[in-house]
mmCIF file of C-alpha atoms (C1' of nucleotides) in Angstrom:
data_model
loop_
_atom_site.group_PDB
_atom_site.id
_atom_site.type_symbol
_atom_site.label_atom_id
_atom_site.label_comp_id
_atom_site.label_asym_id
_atom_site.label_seq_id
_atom_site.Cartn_x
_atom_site.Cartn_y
_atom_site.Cartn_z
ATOM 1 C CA UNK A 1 138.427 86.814 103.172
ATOM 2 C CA UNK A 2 139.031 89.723 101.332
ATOM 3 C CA UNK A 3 137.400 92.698 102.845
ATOM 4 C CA UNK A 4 136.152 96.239 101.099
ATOM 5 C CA UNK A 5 138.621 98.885 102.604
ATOM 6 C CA UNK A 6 138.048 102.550 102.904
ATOM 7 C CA UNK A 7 138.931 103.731 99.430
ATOM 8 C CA UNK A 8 135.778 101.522 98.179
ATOM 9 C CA UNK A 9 133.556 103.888 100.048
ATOM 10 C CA UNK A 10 135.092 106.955 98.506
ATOM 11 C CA UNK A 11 134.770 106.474 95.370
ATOM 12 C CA UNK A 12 131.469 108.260 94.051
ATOM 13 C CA UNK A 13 128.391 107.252 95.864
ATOM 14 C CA UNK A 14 126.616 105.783 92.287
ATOM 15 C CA UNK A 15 129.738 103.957 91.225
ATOM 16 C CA UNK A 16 129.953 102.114 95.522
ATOM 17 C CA UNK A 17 126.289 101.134 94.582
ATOM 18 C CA UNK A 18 126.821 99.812 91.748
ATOM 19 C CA UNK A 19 130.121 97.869 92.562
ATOM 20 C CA UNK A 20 128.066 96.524 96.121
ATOM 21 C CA UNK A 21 126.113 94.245 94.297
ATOM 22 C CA UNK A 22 127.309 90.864 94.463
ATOM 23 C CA UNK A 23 129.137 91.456 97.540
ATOM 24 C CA UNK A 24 129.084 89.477 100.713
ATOM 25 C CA UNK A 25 127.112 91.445 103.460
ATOM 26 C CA UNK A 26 128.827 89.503 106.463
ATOM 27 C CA UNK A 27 126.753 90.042 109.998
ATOM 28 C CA UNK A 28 128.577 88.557 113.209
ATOM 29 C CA UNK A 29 126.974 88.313 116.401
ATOM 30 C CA UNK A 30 127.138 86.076 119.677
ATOM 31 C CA UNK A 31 129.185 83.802 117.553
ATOM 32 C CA UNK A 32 127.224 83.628 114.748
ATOM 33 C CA UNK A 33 128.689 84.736 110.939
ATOM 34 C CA UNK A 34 125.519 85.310 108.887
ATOM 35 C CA UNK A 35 126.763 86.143 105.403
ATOM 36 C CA UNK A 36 123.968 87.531 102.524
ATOM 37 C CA UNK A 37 124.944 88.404 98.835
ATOM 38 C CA UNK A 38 123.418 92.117 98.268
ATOM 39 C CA UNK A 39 121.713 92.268 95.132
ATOM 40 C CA UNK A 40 120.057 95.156 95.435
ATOM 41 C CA UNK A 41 120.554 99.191 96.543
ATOM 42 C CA UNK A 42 119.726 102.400 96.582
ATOM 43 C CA UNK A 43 121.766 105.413 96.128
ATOM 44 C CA UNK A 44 121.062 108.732 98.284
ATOM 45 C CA UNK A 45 123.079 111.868 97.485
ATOM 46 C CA UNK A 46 122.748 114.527 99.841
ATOM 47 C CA UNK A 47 123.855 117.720 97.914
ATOM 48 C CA UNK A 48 121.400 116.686 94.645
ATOM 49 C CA UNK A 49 118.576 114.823 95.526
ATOM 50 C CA UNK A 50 115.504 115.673 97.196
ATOM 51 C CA UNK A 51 114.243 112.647 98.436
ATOM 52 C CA UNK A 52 117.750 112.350 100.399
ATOM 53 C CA UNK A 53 116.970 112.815 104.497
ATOM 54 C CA UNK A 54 120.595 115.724 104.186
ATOM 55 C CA UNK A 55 119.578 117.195 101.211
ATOM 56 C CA UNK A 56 121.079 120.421 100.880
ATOM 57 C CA UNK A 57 123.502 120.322 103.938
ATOM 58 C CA UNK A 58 120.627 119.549 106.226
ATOM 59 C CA UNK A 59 121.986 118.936 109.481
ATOM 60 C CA UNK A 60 120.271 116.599 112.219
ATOM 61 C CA UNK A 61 120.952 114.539 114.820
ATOM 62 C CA UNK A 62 119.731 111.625 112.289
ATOM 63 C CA UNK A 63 121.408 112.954 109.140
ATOM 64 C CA UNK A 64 124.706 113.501 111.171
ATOM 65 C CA UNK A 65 125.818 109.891 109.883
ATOM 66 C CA UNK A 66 126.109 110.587 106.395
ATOM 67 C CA UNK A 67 128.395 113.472 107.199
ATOM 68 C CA UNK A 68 131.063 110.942 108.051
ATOM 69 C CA UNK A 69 133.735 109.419 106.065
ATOM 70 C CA UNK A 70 132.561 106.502 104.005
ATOM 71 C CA UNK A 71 132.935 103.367 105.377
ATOM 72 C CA UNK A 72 131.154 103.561 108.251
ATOM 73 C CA UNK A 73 126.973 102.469 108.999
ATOM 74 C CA UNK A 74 123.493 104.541 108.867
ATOM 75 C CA UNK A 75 120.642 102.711 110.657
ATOM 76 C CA UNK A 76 117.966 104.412 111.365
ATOM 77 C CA UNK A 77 114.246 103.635 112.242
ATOM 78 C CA UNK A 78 111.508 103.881 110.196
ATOM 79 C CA UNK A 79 107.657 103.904 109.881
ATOM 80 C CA UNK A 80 107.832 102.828 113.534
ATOM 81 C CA UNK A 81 108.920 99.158 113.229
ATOM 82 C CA UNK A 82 111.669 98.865 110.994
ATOM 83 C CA UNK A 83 115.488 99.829 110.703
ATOM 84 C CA UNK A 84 117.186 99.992 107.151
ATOM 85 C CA UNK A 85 120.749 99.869 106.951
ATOM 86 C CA UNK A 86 122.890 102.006 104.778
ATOM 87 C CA UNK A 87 126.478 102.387 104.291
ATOM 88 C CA UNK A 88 128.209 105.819 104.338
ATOM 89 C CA UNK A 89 130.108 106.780 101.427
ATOM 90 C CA UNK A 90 132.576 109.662 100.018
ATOM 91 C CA UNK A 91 134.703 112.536 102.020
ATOM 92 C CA UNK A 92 133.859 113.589 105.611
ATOM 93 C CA UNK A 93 131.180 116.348 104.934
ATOM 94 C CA UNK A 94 130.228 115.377 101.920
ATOM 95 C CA UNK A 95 126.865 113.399 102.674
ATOM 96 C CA UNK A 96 126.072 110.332 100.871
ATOM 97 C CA UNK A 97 124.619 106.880 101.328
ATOM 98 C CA UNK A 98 123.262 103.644 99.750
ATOM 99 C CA UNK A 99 120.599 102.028 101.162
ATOM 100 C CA UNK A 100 120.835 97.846 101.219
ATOM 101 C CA UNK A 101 117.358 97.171 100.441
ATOM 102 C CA UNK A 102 117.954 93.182 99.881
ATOM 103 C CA UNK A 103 120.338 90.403 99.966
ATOM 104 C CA UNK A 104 120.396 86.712 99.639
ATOM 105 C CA UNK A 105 121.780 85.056 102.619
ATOM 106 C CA UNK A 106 123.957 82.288 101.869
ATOM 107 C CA UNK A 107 124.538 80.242 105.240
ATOM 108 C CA UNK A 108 122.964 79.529 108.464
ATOM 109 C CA UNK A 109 119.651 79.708 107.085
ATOM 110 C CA UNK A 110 117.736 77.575 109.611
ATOM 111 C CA UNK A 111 119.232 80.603 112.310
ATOM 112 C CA UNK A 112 117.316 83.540 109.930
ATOM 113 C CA UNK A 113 114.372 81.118 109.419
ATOM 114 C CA UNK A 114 113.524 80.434 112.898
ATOM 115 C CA UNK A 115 114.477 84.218 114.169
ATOM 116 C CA UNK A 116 111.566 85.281 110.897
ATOM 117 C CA UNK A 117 109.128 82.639 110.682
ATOM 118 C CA UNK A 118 109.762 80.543 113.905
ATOM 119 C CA UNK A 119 110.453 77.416 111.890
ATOM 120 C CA UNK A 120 113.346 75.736 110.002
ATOM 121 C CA UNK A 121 113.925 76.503 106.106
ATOM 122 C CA UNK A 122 113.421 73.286 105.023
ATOM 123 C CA UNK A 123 109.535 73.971 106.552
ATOM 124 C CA UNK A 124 109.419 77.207 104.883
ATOM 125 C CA UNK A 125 106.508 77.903 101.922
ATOM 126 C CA UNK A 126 107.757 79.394 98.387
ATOM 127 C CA UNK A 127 106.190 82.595 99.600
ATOM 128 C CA UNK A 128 107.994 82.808 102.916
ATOM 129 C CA UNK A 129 111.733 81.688 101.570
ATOM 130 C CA UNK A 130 110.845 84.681 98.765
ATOM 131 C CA UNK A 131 110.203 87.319 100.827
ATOM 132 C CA UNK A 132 112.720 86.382 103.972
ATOM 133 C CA UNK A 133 115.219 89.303 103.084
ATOM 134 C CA UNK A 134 113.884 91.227 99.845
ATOM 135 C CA UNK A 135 113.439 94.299 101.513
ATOM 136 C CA UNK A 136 115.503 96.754 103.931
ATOM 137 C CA UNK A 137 113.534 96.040 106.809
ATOM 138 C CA UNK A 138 114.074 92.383 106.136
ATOM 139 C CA UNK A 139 117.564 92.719 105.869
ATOM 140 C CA UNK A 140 117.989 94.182 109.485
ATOM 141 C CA UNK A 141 115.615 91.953 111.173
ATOM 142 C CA UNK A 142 117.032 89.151 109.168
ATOM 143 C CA UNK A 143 120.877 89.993 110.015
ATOM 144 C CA UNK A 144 119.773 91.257 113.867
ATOM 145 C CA UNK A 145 120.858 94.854 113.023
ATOM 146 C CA UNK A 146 119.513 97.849 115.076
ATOM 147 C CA UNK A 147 120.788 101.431 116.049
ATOM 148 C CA UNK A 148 123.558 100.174 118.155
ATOM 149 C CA UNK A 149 125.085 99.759 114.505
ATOM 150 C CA UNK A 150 124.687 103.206 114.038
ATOM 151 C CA UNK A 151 127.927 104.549 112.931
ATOM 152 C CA UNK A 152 129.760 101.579 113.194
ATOM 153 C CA UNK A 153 133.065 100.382 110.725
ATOM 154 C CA UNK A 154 132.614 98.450 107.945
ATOM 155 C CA UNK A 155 136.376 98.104 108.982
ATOM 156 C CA UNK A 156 135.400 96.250 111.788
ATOM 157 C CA UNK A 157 134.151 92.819 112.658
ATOM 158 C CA UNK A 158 130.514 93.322 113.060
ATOM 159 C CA UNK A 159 129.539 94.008 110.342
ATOM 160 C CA UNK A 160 131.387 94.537 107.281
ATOM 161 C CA UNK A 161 131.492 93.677 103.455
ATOM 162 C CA UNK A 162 134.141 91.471 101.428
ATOM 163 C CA UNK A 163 134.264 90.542 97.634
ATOM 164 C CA UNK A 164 134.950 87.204 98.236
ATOM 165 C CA UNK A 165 135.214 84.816 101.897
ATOM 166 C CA UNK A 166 135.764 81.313 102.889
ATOM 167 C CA UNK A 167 134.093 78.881 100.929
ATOM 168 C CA UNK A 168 132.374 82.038 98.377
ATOM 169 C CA UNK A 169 134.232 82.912 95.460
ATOM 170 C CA UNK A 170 133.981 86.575 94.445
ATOM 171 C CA UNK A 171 131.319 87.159 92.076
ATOM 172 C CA UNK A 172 131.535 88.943 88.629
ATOM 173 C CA UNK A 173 128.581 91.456 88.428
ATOM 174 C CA UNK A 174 128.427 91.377 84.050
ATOM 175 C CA UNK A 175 124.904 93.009 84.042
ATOM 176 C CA UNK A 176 122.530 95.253 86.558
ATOM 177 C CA UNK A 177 119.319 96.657 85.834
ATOM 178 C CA UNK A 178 117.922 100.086 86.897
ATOM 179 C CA UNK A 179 115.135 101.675 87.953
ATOM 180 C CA UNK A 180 113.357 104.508 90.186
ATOM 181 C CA UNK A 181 113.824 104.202 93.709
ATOM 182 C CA UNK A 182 110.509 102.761 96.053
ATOM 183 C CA UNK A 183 108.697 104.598 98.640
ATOM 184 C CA UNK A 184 109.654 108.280 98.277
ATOM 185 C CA UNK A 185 107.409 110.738 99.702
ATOM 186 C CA UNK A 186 105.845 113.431 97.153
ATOM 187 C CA UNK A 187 108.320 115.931 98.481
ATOM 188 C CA UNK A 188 110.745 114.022 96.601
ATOM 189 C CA UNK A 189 109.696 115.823 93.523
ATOM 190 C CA UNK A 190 111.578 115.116 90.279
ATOM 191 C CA UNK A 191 114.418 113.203 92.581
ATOM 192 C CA UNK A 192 111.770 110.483 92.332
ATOM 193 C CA UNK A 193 112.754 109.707 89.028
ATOM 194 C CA UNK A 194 116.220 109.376 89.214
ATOM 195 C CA UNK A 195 117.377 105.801 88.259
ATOM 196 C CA UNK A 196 119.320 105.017 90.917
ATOM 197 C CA UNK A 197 117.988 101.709 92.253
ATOM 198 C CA UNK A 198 120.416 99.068 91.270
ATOM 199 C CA UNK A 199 119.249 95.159 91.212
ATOM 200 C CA UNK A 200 121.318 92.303 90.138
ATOM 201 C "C1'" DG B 1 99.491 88.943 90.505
ATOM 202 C "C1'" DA B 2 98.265 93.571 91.816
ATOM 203 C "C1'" DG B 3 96.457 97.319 94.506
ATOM 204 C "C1'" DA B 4 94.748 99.270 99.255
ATOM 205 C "C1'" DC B 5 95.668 100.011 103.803
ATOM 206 C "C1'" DG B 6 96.778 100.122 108.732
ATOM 207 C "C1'" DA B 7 100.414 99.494 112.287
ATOM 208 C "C1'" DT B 8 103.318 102.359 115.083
ATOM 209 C "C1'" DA B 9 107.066 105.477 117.173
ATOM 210 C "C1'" DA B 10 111.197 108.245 116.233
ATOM 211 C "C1'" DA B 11 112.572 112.287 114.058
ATOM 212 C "C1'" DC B 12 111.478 116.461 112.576
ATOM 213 C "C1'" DT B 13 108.981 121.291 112.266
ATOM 214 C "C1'" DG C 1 101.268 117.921 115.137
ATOM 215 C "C1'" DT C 2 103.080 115.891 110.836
ATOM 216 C "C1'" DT C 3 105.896 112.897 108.284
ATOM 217 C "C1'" DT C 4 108.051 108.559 107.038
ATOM 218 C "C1'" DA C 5 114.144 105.536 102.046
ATOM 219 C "C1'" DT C 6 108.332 99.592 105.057
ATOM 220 C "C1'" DC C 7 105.885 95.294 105.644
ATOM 221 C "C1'" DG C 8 102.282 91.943 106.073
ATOM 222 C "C1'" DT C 9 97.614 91.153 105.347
ATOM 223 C "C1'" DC C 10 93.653 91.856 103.165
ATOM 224 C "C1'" DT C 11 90.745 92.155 98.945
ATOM 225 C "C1'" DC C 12 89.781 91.529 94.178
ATOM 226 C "C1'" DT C 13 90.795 89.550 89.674
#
DNA sequence: GAGACGATAAACT
DNA sequence: GTTTATCGTCTCT
């Protein structure tokens, strides 16, 4: 296994998006190792960009997380049902983020098939196996993540990311493509057209 | 395949 | 009281 370390999240926030696709997103919980290749994020800067929840140094108990140190988890809850995960990157104080919005898990899939669709993948339609973890609420509900992740290492064994693990080679990213993020709110403004969604 | 829309509760003002 | 970095289901083509 060869895990991301802390000076991964430092770099700058675009570049850590960027380089995060085609990682392994490894989950571990009551025993279980759920491992998803991310192929596609968002990038949130909080001193530039509007649509960010700390733009301009806003301070909340929500926004506190991307304060931190990179390296580290934001969860938070959304829209009433659903969490996305985000990992923290850059100084302490300087806040930043990028937003997993979908991976493509790689093992145990009969585990995230029942916990989604109560039923095994093999019994899965072509619409259900598409949509089982294209989207940031998907991702949590698919790798069991909720606030008790909240401003936990990616250091740790929880949940972390590696380039490469047991049985998955590392994978060379040659070519991305790039587009507006989804779902900002109008007060976004002109942030909504920055092209800082990443998909691979 | 694409667009409309409601669910639903925490965080924020 | 208002807003929201979403999703699944519905309708129409």
């Amino acid at each position: 296994m060869n895990k991301l370390d802390t000076n991964f999240y430092l770099q700058d926030t675009l570049e850590v998006a960027k380089n995060l696709l085609g990682k392994y997103l490894v989950r571990e919980y009551d025993g279980i190792k759920i491992i998803g290749i991310i192929n596609e994020v968002e990038a949130y800067l909080g001193n530039s960009d509007k649509s960010c929840h700390a733009y301009n140094g806003k301070r909340t108990n929500r926004t506190e997380m991307m304060y931190n140190k990179g390296g580290c988890a934001y969860v938070y809850f959304i829209y009433g049902v659903y969490y996305c995960l985000n990992v923290v990157t850059e100084e302490e104080d300087k806040a930043a983020a990028v937003l997993i919005r979908s991976v493509a898990i790689v093992n145990n899939l009969d585990i995230i098939s029942n916990a989604r669709y109560n039923k095994n993948y093999k019994n899965l339609n072509k619409n259900e196996i598409k949509n089982i973890s294209n989207g940031p609420g998907k991702v949590c509900r698919c790798l069991n993540i909720d606030k008790s992740l909240n401003g936990k290492s990616l250091l740790e064994n929880e949940l972390y990311i590696c380039s490469s693990i047991n049985g998955f080679d590392e994978i060379l990213v040659k070519d991305f493509n790039k587009t507006k993020r989804i779902g900002l709110g109008k007060n976004a403004e002109e942030s909504k057209d920055f092209l800082w969604r990443f998909i691979y």
